[in-house]
Amino acid sequence: MTLETVMREETAPLTRRLRRMLGDQHAAEDVCQEALARAWSGAPRGADAGHVRAWLHRTATNLALDELRRRRVRDAVPLEDALDAAPGEDRDTVLATREALGRLSPHERMLLLLRFHAGLSHRDIAALLAIQEATARKRLSRARRAFAAALRETTERRRPRIALLVADGAPDTCEAWLAEAGADVVVLHPDAAELTLAGADAFVLTGSVRDVHPHAYGEPVGPHVERPDLASDRRDLALVRQALVDDLPIVGVCRGGQLLNIALGGSLWQDVGTAGRAGVVHPSDDSHPIRTGAGSPLREIVGRTAAVGGAHHQAVRRLGRGVRPTAVSPDGLVESIDVPSRRFAHGVQWHPECDASPVAGPLLGEALVRAATMAAA
């Protein structure tokens, strides 16, 4: 009998036994997965089936005992020390976050603090807990969902909670735009952004006076790039990628939409005028038309054509993996993109929050709020 056959036959009974030991079906599945992974790499080859079964169950038992020992230590996670407010951060948000974390199991709380307060990567957490990286990702994903549910209960919200990342130099008009669409808005502070995002129902990134650093998409810095900041771009890209992993509804505005494309491997025109695309820089105080793609979600939201506003000298050039264009301006420049594999992920080159987008802006905001409401359900 092959090792693969033994592993397949033992998965169900091993999970049941681990469930009795740990009292948690999810933890049992994780430990079983870990034991199977170790069997694949370390079980004795050529041994009879009985020997392999014994090795597998002994390994799983040891892993379960390690898990129980860690749980005894995790009860002492200190929330007061871990969650001091960052400078400029809303104190109510900090208190709500602390209360929501307090409602989680010690294991869930520890995972979230390791990831979002201590800043450990999934690989670091896996090494610390002596588990596979895939197992760490799965556990952390469940902890995030539990935290989001606890935060909704803590704040007793009836409106979806949308996390807003305001880029350097951007006006605060996006906050009013989202509130008018029916959202509770929490502005992300850079020092606590990931933990706050973990409890959100949707994510919005604003535009900025800064250009995205070309190194973020693998190009040298050209002469027309304005005030790039690679450290900030990397921080924001990490948030975009995390939101994509969690399938949070996303809207990226101007630079935010460009970051959505870059997060999936795309690139930008560093300056559309010098790239031979004259006439595509639209004044911020004027509306210009866009045409949406047939069958695209954006057409369902704003219609076949729409008047939008927003000034920019950079735009999407190479589309990222799984990214598609959903609207273009009359000169052919990509004005909107989406990620079909996600429930709601749109990047718009225009500004839905400005007066020059009088119809399309509110419609996009309302669509985002509907998606966030469904995500929170």
PDB file of C-alpha atoms in Angstrom, residues 34-293:
ATOM      1  CA  GLU A  34       0.267  19.747   9.089  1.00  0.00           C
ATOM      2  CA  ALA A  35       0.690  16.059   9.989  1.00  0.00           C
ATOM      3  CA  LEU A  36       0.008  14.999   6.397  1.00  0.00           C
ATOM      4  CA  ALA A  37       2.525  17.521   5.088  1.00  0.00           C
ATOM      5  CA  ARG A  38       5.150  16.155   7.462  1.00  0.00           C
ATOM      6  CA  ALA A  39       4.275  12.596   6.472  1.00  0.00           C
ATOM      7  CA  TRP A  40       4.830  13.442   2.850  1.00  0.00           C
ATOM      8  CA  SER A  41       8.306  14.783   3.543  1.00  0.00           C
ATOM      9  CA  GLY A  42       9.398  12.653   6.509  1.00  0.00           C
ATOM     10  CA  ALA A  43       7.453   9.406   6.857  1.00  0.00           C
ATOM     11  CA  PRO A  44       9.542   6.241   6.494  1.00  0.00           C
ATOM     12  CA  ARG A  45       9.570   5.084   2.883  1.00  0.00           C
ATOM     13  CA  GLY A  46       9.121   1.422   2.210  1.00  0.00           C
ATOM     14  CA  ALA A  47       7.535   0.674   5.604  1.00  0.00           C
ATOM     15  CA  ASP A  48       4.340  -1.345   5.814  1.00  0.00           C
ATOM     16  CA  ALA A  49       0.974   0.392   6.085  1.00  0.00           C
ATOM     17  CA  GLY A  50       0.632  -0.235   9.821  1.00  0.00           C
ATOM     18  CA  HIS A  51       3.994   1.377  10.522  1.00  0.00           C
ATOM     19  CA  VAL A  52       3.102   4.443   8.414  1.00  0.00           C
ATOM     20  CA  ARG A  53      -0.275   4.798  10.145  1.00  0.00           C
ATOM     21  CA  ALA A  54       1.384   4.686  13.558  1.00  0.00           C
ATOM     22  CA  TRP A  55       3.958   7.271  12.479  1.00  0.00           C
ATOM     23  CA  LEU A  56       1.228   9.549  11.155  1.00  0.00           C
ATOM     24  CA  HIS A  57      -0.928   9.341  14.293  1.00  0.00           C
ATOM     25  CA  ARG A  58       2.059   9.840  16.597  1.00  0.00           C
ATOM     26  CA  THR A  59       3.113  12.940  14.645  1.00  0.00           C
ATOM     27  CA  ALA A  60      -0.432  14.330  14.743  1.00  0.00           C
ATOM     28  CA  THR A  61      -0.672  13.690  18.486  1.00  0.00           C
ATOM     29  CA  ASN A  62       2.575  15.551  19.147  1.00  0.00           C
ATOM     30  CA  LEU A  63       1.377  18.475  17.026  1.00  0.00           C
ATOM     31  CA  ALA A  64      -1.926  18.575  18.916  1.00  0.00           C
ATOM     32  CA  LEU A  65      -0.117  18.580  22.261  1.00  0.00           C
ATOM     33  CA  ASP A  66       2.079  21.450  21.067  1.00  0.00           C
ATOM     34  CA  GLU A  67      -1.070  23.333  20.088  1.00  0.00           C
ATOM     35  CA  LEU A  68      -2.617  22.813  23.512  1.00  0.00           C
ATOM     36  CA  ARG A  69       0.573  24.020  25.228  1.00  0.00           C
ATOM     37  CA  ARG A  70       0.599  27.187  23.118  1.00  0.00           C
ATOM     38  CA  ARG A  71      -3.018  27.870  24.003  1.00  0.00           C
ATOM     39  CA  ARG A  72      -2.171  27.924  27.689  1.00  0.00           C
ATOM     40  CA  VAL A  73       0.440  30.610  27.043  1.00  0.00           C
ATOM     41  CA  ARG A  74      -1.750  32.701  24.723  1.00  0.00           C
ATOM     42  CA  ASP A  75      -4.249  33.615  27.447  1.00  0.00           C
ATOM     43  CA  ALA A  76      -1.797  36.260  28.677  1.00  0.00           C
ATOM     44  CA  VAL A  77      -1.775  38.445  25.528  1.00  0.00           C
ATOM     45  CA  PRO A  78      -1.782  42.034  26.986  1.00  0.00           C
ATOM     46  CA  LEU A  79      -4.204  44.226  25.053  1.00  0.00           C
ATOM     47  CA  GLU A  80      -3.506  47.438  26.970  1.00  0.00           C
ATOM     48  CA  ASP A  81       0.188  47.362  26.111  1.00  0.00           C
ATOM     49  CA  ALA A  82      -0.345  46.202  22.540  1.00  0.00           C
ATOM     50  CA  LEU A  83      -2.962  48.727  21.499  1.00  0.00           C
ATOM     51  CA  ASP A  84      -1.848  52.183  22.513  1.00  0.00           C
ATOM     52  CA  ALA A  85      -3.191  54.778  20.119  1.00  0.00           C
ATOM     53  CA  ALA A  86      -0.846  55.892  17.375  1.00  0.00           C
ATOM     54  CA  PRO A  87      -0.329  59.675  17.077  1.00  0.00           C
ATOM     55  CA  GLY A  88      -3.286  61.178  15.255  1.00  0.00           C
ATOM     56  CA  GLU A  89      -5.356  58.000  15.436  1.00  0.00           C
ATOM     57  CA  ASP A  90      -8.983  58.212  16.501  1.00  0.00           C
ATOM     58  CA  ARG A  91      -9.291  57.086  20.121  1.00  0.00           C
ATOM     59  CA  ASP A  92     -12.781  55.632  19.597  1.00  0.00           C
ATOM     60  CA  THR A  93     -11.387  53.383  16.884  1.00  0.00           C
ATOM     61  CA  VAL A  94      -8.657  52.175  19.224  1.00  0.00           C
ATOM     62  CA  LEU A  95     -11.152  51.413  21.998  1.00  0.00           C
ATOM     63  CA  ALA A  96     -13.512  49.592  19.643  1.00  0.00           C
ATOM     64  CA  THR A  97     -10.601  47.579  18.263  1.00  0.00           C
ATOM     65  CA  ARG A  98      -9.455  46.667  21.766  1.00  0.00           C
ATOM     66  CA  GLU A  99     -12.934  45.535  22.795  1.00  0.00           C
ATOM     67  CA  ALA A 100     -13.385  43.476  19.625  1.00  0.00           C
ATOM     68  CA  LEU A 101     -10.033  41.774  20.131  1.00  0.00           C
ATOM     69  CA  GLY A 102     -11.027  41.014  23.711  1.00  0.00           C
ATOM     70  CA  ARG A 103     -14.003  39.037  22.425  1.00  0.00           C
ATOM     71  CA  LEU A 104     -11.818  36.693  20.389  1.00  0.00           C
ATOM     72  CA  SER A 105     -10.223  33.491  21.524  1.00  0.00           C
ATOM     73  CA  PRO A 106      -6.641  33.866  22.786  1.00  0.00           C
ATOM     74  CA  HIS A 107      -5.439  31.996  19.702  1.00  0.00           C
ATOM     75  CA  GLU A 108      -7.218  34.369  17.301  1.00  0.00           C
ATOM     76  CA  ARG A 109      -6.051  37.416  19.233  1.00  0.00           C
ATOM     77  CA  MET A 110      -2.459  36.251  19.254  1.00  0.00           C
ATOM     78  CA  LEU A 111      -2.469  35.665  15.487  1.00  0.00           C
ATOM     79  CA  LEU A 112      -3.844  39.126  14.755  1.00  0.00           C
ATOM     80  CA  LEU A 113      -1.387  40.872  17.063  1.00  0.00           C
ATOM     81  CA  LEU A 114       1.549  38.937  15.638  1.00  0.00           C
ATOM     82  CA  ARG A 115       0.549  39.840  12.103  1.00  0.00           C
ATOM     83  CA  PHE A 116      -0.771  43.374  12.439  1.00  0.00           C
ATOM     84  CA  HIS A 117       0.881  44.752  15.558  1.00  0.00           C
ATOM     85  CA  ALA A 118       4.240  42.987  15.588  1.00  0.00           C
ATOM     86  CA  GLY A 119       4.353  43.004  11.775  1.00  0.00           C
ATOM     87  CA  LEU A 120       5.345  39.358  11.327  1.00  0.00           C
ATOM     88  CA  SER A 121       4.923  37.820   7.898  1.00  0.00           C
ATOM     89  CA  HIS A 122       2.929  34.647   7.332  1.00  0.00           C
ATOM     90  CA  ARG A 123       6.234  32.819   7.020  1.00  0.00           C
ATOM     91  CA  ASP A 124       7.466  34.222  10.342  1.00  0.00           C
ATOM     92  CA  ILE A 125       4.258  33.196  12.087  1.00  0.00           C
ATOM     93  CA  ALA A 126       4.483  29.724  10.595  1.00  0.00           C
ATOM     94  CA  ALA A 127       8.055  29.360  11.847  1.00  0.00           C
ATOM     95  CA  LEU A 128       7.117  30.656  15.303  1.00  0.00           C
ATOM     96  CA  LEU A 129       4.234  28.192  15.623  1.00  0.00           C
ATOM     97  CA  ALA A 130       6.071  25.334  13.858  1.00  0.00           C
ATOM     98  CA  ILE A 131       3.362  24.983  11.205  1.00  0.00           C
ATOM     99  CA  GLN A 132       3.215  25.257   7.435  1.00  0.00           C
ATOM    100  CA  GLU A 133       2.875  28.736   5.904  1.00  0.00           C
ATOM    101  CA  ALA A 134      -0.387  27.691   4.221  1.00  0.00           C
ATOM    102  CA  THR A 135      -1.769  26.678   7.613  1.00  0.00           C
ATOM    103  CA  ALA A 136      -0.757  30.017   9.102  1.00  0.00           C
ATOM    104  CA  ARG A 137      -2.546  31.852   6.292  1.00  0.00           C
ATOM    105  CA  LYS A 138      -5.706  29.820   6.821  1.00  0.00           C
ATOM    106  CA  ARG A 139      -5.738  30.409  10.573  1.00  0.00           C
ATOM    107  CA  LEU A 140      -5.093  34.115  10.151  1.00  0.00           C
ATOM    108  CA  SER A 141      -7.884  34.427   7.602  1.00  0.00           C
ATOM    109  CA  ARG A 142     -10.345  32.866  10.039  1.00  0.00           C
ATOM    110  CA  ALA A 143      -9.108  35.158  12.813  1.00  0.00           C
ATOM    111  CA  ARG A 144      -9.673  38.207  10.602  1.00  0.00           C
ATOM    112  CA  ARG A 145     -13.247  37.147   9.864  1.00  0.00           C
ATOM    113  CA  ALA A 146     -13.917  36.602  13.567  1.00  0.00           C
ATOM    114  CA  PHE A 147     -12.430  40.022  14.372  1.00  0.00           C
ATOM    115  CA  ALA A 148     -14.570  41.756  11.735  1.00  0.00           C
ATOM    116  CA  ALA A 149     -17.701  40.119  13.154  1.00  0.00           C
ATOM    117  CA  ALA A 150     -16.735  41.096  16.725  1.00  0.00           C
ATOM    118  CA  LEU A 151     -16.068  44.673  15.653  1.00  0.00           C
ATOM    119  CA  ARG A 152     -19.500  44.924  14.046  1.00  0.00           C
ATOM    120  CA  GLU A 153     -21.078  43.730  17.297  1.00  0.00           C
ATOM    121  CA  THR A 154     -18.941  46.078  19.380  1.00  0.00           C
ATOM    122  CA  THR A 155     -19.830  49.221  17.439  1.00  0.00           C
ATOM    123  CA  GLU A 156     -23.480  48.214  16.856  1.00  0.00           C
ATOM    124  CA  ARG A 157     -23.315  49.550  13.326  1.00  0.00           C
ATOM    125  CA  ARG A 158     -26.200  49.475  10.891  1.00  0.00           C
ATOM    126  CA  ARG A 159     -24.110  50.845   8.028  1.00  0.00           C
ATOM    127  CA  PRO A 160     -21.103  49.088   6.492  1.00  0.00           C
ATOM    128  CA  ARG A 161     -17.691  50.144   7.746  1.00  0.00           C
ATOM    129  CA  ILE A 162     -15.402  51.360   4.954  1.00  0.00           C
ATOM    130  CA  ALA A 163     -11.706  51.884   5.619  1.00  0.00           C
ATOM    131  CA  LEU A 164     -10.353  54.950   3.820  1.00  0.00           C
ATOM    132  CA  LEU A 165      -6.654  55.391   3.118  1.00  0.00           C
ATOM    133  CA  VAL A 166      -6.043  59.087   2.419  1.00  0.00           C
ATOM    134  CA  ALA A 167      -2.812  59.569   0.491  1.00  0.00           C
ATOM    135  CA  ASP A 168      -0.389  62.445   1.028  1.00  0.00           C
ATOM    136  CA  GLY A 169      -1.757  65.757  -0.156  1.00  0.00           C
ATOM    137  CA  ALA A 170      -5.218  64.419  -0.964  1.00  0.00           C
ATOM    138  CA  PRO A 171      -8.308  66.381   0.131  1.00  0.00           C
ATOM    139  CA  ASP A 172     -10.701  64.758   2.575  1.00  0.00           C
ATOM    140  CA  THR A 173     -13.655  64.867   0.142  1.00  0.00           C
ATOM    141  CA  CYS A 174     -13.693  61.074  -0.185  1.00  0.00           C
ATOM    142  CA  GLU A 175     -14.878  60.772   3.396  1.00  0.00           C
ATOM    143  CA  ALA A 176     -17.968  62.890   2.681  1.00  0.00           C
ATOM    144  CA  TRP A 177     -18.574  61.012  -0.594  1.00  0.00           C
ATOM    145  CA  LEU A 178     -18.642  57.657   1.219  1.00  0.00           C
ATOM    146  CA  ALA A 179     -20.751  58.942   4.104  1.00  0.00           C
ATOM    147  CA  GLU A 180     -23.335  60.318   1.682  1.00  0.00           C
ATOM    148  CA  ALA A 181     -23.423  56.929  -0.050  1.00  0.00           C
ATOM    149  CA  GLY A 182     -24.394  55.291   3.253  1.00  0.00           C
ATOM    150  CA  ALA A 183     -21.113  54.149   4.847  1.00  0.00           C
ATOM    151  CA  ASP A 184     -19.497  54.531   8.239  1.00  0.00           C
ATOM    152  CA  VAL A 185     -16.005  55.709   7.361  1.00  0.00           C
ATOM    153  CA  VAL A 186     -12.847  55.048   9.352  1.00  0.00           C
ATOM    154  CA  VAL A 187      -9.709  56.809   8.134  1.00  0.00           C
ATOM    155  CA  LEU A 188      -6.694  54.525   8.280  1.00  0.00           C
ATOM    156  CA  HIS A 189      -3.658  55.648  10.219  1.00  0.00           C
ATOM    157  CA  PRO A 190      -0.421  54.299   8.643  1.00  0.00           C
ATOM    158  CA  ASP A 191       0.815  52.873  11.957  1.00  0.00           C
ATOM    159  CA  ALA A 192      -2.327  50.786  12.542  1.00  0.00           C
ATOM    160  CA  ALA A 193      -3.728  50.403   9.029  1.00  0.00           C
ATOM    161  CA  GLU A 194      -3.638  46.623   8.689  1.00  0.00           C
ATOM    162  CA  LEU A 195      -5.409  45.865  11.967  1.00  0.00           C
ATOM    163  CA  THR A 196      -8.080  48.483  11.229  1.00  0.00           C
ATOM    164  CA  LEU A 197      -8.480  47.091   7.714  1.00  0.00           C
ATOM    165  CA  ALA A 198      -8.987  43.633   9.199  1.00  0.00           C
ATOM    166  CA  GLY A 199     -12.244  44.849  10.730  1.00  0.00           C
ATOM    167  CA  ALA A 200     -13.528  46.728   7.675  1.00  0.00           C
ATOM    168  CA  ASP A 201     -16.219  45.729   5.184  1.00  0.00           C
ATOM    169  CA  ALA A 202     -14.583  47.562   2.251  1.00  0.00           C
ATOM    170  CA  PHE A 203     -11.457  49.528   1.365  1.00  0.00           C
ATOM    171  CA  VAL A 204     -10.980  52.811  -0.532  1.00  0.00           C
ATOM    172  CA  LEU A 205      -7.660  54.413  -1.545  1.00  0.00           C
ATOM    173  CA  THR A 206      -7.648  58.070  -2.559  1.00  0.00           C
ATOM    174  CA  GLY A 207      -5.635  59.947  -5.125  1.00  0.00           C
ATOM    175  CA  SER A 208      -2.489  61.880  -4.269  1.00  0.00           C
ATOM    176  CA  VAL A 209      -0.260  64.743  -5.360  1.00  0.00           C
ATOM    177  CA  ARG A 210       2.539  62.156  -5.440  1.00  0.00           C
ATOM    178  CA  ASP A 211       3.200  59.840  -8.381  1.00  0.00           C
ATOM    179  CA  VAL A 212       3.667  56.150  -7.760  1.00  0.00           C
ATOM    180  CA  HIS A 213       7.382  55.361  -7.672  1.00  0.00           C
ATOM    181  CA  PRO A 214       8.348  53.567 -10.918  1.00  0.00           C
ATOM    182  CA  HIS A 215      10.446  51.071  -8.944  1.00  0.00           C
ATOM    183  CA  ALA A 216       7.120  49.692  -7.673  1.00  0.00           C
ATOM    184  CA  TYR A 217       6.497  48.354 -11.174  1.00  0.00           C
ATOM    185  CA  GLY A 218      10.079  47.619 -12.154  1.00  0.00           C
ATOM    186  CA  GLU A 219      11.032  50.726 -14.128  1.00  0.00           C
ATOM    187  CA  PRO A 220      13.639  53.467 -13.659  1.00  0.00           C
ATOM    188  CA  VAL A 221      12.476  56.913 -12.563  1.00  0.00           C
ATOM    189  CA  GLY A 222      11.731  59.148 -15.537  1.00  0.00           C
ATOM    190  CA  PRO A 223      12.162  62.933 -15.654  1.00  0.00           C
ATOM    191  CA  HIS A 224       8.443  63.705 -15.267  1.00  0.00           C
ATOM    192  CA  VAL A 225       7.751  61.681 -12.106  1.00  0.00           C
ATOM    193  CA  GLU A 226       6.575  63.961  -9.307  1.00  0.00           C
ATOM    194  CA  ARG A 227       7.500  63.471  -5.621  1.00  0.00           C
ATOM    195  CA  PRO A 228       7.704  59.656  -5.555  1.00  0.00           C
ATOM    196  CA  ASP A 229       7.904  57.875  -2.198  1.00  0.00           C
ATOM    197  CA  LEU A 230       8.739  54.199  -2.570  1.00  0.00           C
ATOM    198  CA  ALA A 231       8.327  53.357   1.131  1.00  0.00           C
ATOM    199  CA  SER A 232       4.762  54.707   1.186  1.00  0.00           C
ATOM    200  CA  ASP A 233       3.947  52.952  -2.080  1.00  0.00           C
ATOM    201  CA  ARG A 234       5.160  49.620  -0.730  1.00  0.00           C
ATOM    202  CA  ARG A 235       3.121  50.104   2.438  1.00  0.00           C
ATOM    203  CA  ASP A 236      -0.009  50.911   0.450  1.00  0.00           C
ATOM    204  CA  LEU A 237       0.566  48.069  -2.008  1.00  0.00           C
ATOM    205  CA  ALA A 238       0.727  45.638   0.923  1.00  0.00           C
ATOM    206  CA  LEU A 239      -2.700  46.863   2.035  1.00  0.00           C
ATOM    207  CA  VAL A 240      -4.125  46.473  -1.474  1.00  0.00           C
ATOM    208  CA  ARG A 241      -2.788  42.939  -1.743  1.00  0.00           C
ATOM    209  CA  GLN A 242      -4.171  42.053   1.679  1.00  0.00           C
ATOM    210  CA  ALA A 243      -7.588  43.410   0.718  1.00  0.00           C
ATOM    211  CA  LEU A 244      -7.468  41.344  -2.481  1.00  0.00           C
ATOM    212  CA  VAL A 245      -6.564  38.206  -0.527  1.00  0.00           C
ATOM    213  CA  ASP A 246      -9.476  38.824   1.845  1.00  0.00           C
ATOM    214  CA  ASP A 247     -11.786  39.660  -1.088  1.00  0.00           C
ATOM    215  CA  LEU A 248     -12.789  42.969   0.493  1.00  0.00           C
ATOM    216  CA  PRO A 249     -14.708  45.282  -1.839  1.00  0.00           C
ATOM    217  CA  ILE A 250     -12.183  47.837  -3.126  1.00  0.00           C
ATOM    218  CA  VAL A 251     -12.298  51.144  -4.943  1.00  0.00           C
ATOM    219  CA  GLY A 252      -9.010  52.774  -5.883  1.00  0.00           C
ATOM    220  CA  VAL A 253      -9.241  56.425  -6.927  1.00  0.00           C
ATOM    221  CA  CYS A 254      -6.616  57.866  -9.303  1.00  0.00           C
ATOM    222  CA  ARG A 255      -3.336  56.797  -7.619  1.00  0.00           C
ATOM    223  CA  GLY A 256      -5.354  54.189  -5.688  1.00  0.00           C
ATOM    224  CA  GLY A 257      -6.582  52.671  -8.944  1.00  0.00           C
ATOM    225  CA  GLN A 258      -3.045  52.682 -10.304  1.00  0.00           C
ATOM    226  CA  LEU A 259      -1.857  50.824  -7.190  1.00  0.00           C
ATOM    227  CA  LEU A 260      -4.573  48.196  -7.718  1.00  0.00           C
ATOM    228  CA  ASN A 261      -3.171  47.557 -11.194  1.00  0.00           C
ATOM    229  CA  ILE A 262       0.450  47.530  -9.969  1.00  0.00           C
ATOM    230  CA  ALA A 263      -0.387  45.159  -7.105  1.00  0.00           C
ATOM    231  CA  LEU A 264      -1.297  42.575  -9.739  1.00  0.00           C
ATOM    232  CA  GLY A 265       1.790  43.112 -11.884  1.00  0.00           C
ATOM    233  CA  GLY A 266       0.741  46.018 -14.102  1.00  0.00           C
ATOM    234  CA  SER A 267       2.571  49.229 -14.991  1.00  0.00           C
ATOM    235  CA  LEU A 268       1.866  52.904 -15.722  1.00  0.00           C
ATOM    236  CA  TRP A 269       2.544  55.538 -18.329  1.00  0.00           C
ATOM    237  CA  GLN A 270       4.955  57.705 -16.341  1.00  0.00           C
ATOM    238  CA  ASP A 271       3.796  60.756 -18.272  1.00  0.00           C
ATOM    239  CA  VAL A 272       1.059  60.341 -20.852  1.00  0.00           C
ATOM    240  CA  GLY A 273       1.904  63.585 -22.634  1.00  0.00           C
ATOM    241  CA  THR A 274       5.548  62.743 -23.355  1.00  0.00           C
ATOM    242  CA  ALA A 275       4.536  59.178 -24.244  1.00  0.00           C
ATOM    243  CA  GLY A 276       2.865  60.509 -27.368  1.00  0.00           C
ATOM    244  CA  ARG A 277      -0.651  60.509 -25.966  1.00  0.00           C
ATOM    245  CA  ALA A 278      -1.330  64.236 -26.274  1.00  0.00           C
ATOM    246  CA  GLY A 279      -4.606  65.644 -25.052  1.00  0.00           C
ATOM    247  CA  VAL A 280      -5.272  63.060 -22.356  1.00  0.00           C
ATOM    248  CA  VAL A 281      -4.552  65.238 -19.326  1.00  0.00           C
ATOM    249  CA  HIS A 282      -7.999  66.372 -18.192  1.00  0.00           C
ATOM    250  CA  PRO A 283      -8.429  69.500 -16.034  1.00  0.00           C
ATOM    251  CA  SER A 284      -9.701  68.776 -12.554  1.00  0.00           C
ATOM    252  CA  ASP A 285     -12.443  71.403 -12.794  1.00  0.00           C
ATOM    253  CA  ASP A 286     -13.950  70.044 -16.031  1.00  0.00           C
ATOM    254  CA  SER A 287     -15.909  66.920 -16.820  1.00  0.00           C
ATOM    255  CA  HIS A 288     -14.902  64.674 -19.675  1.00  0.00           C
ATOM    256  CA  PRO A 289     -16.751  61.677 -21.077  1.00  0.00           C
ATOM    257  CA  ILE A 290     -15.854  58.036 -20.635  1.00  0.00           C
ATOM    258  CA  ARG A 291     -17.280  55.005 -22.424  1.00  0.00           C
ATOM    259  CA  THR A 292     -17.762  51.839 -20.380  1.00  0.00           C
ATOM    260  CA  GLY A 293     -17.121  48.350 -21.705  1.00  0.00           C
TER     261      GLY A 293
END
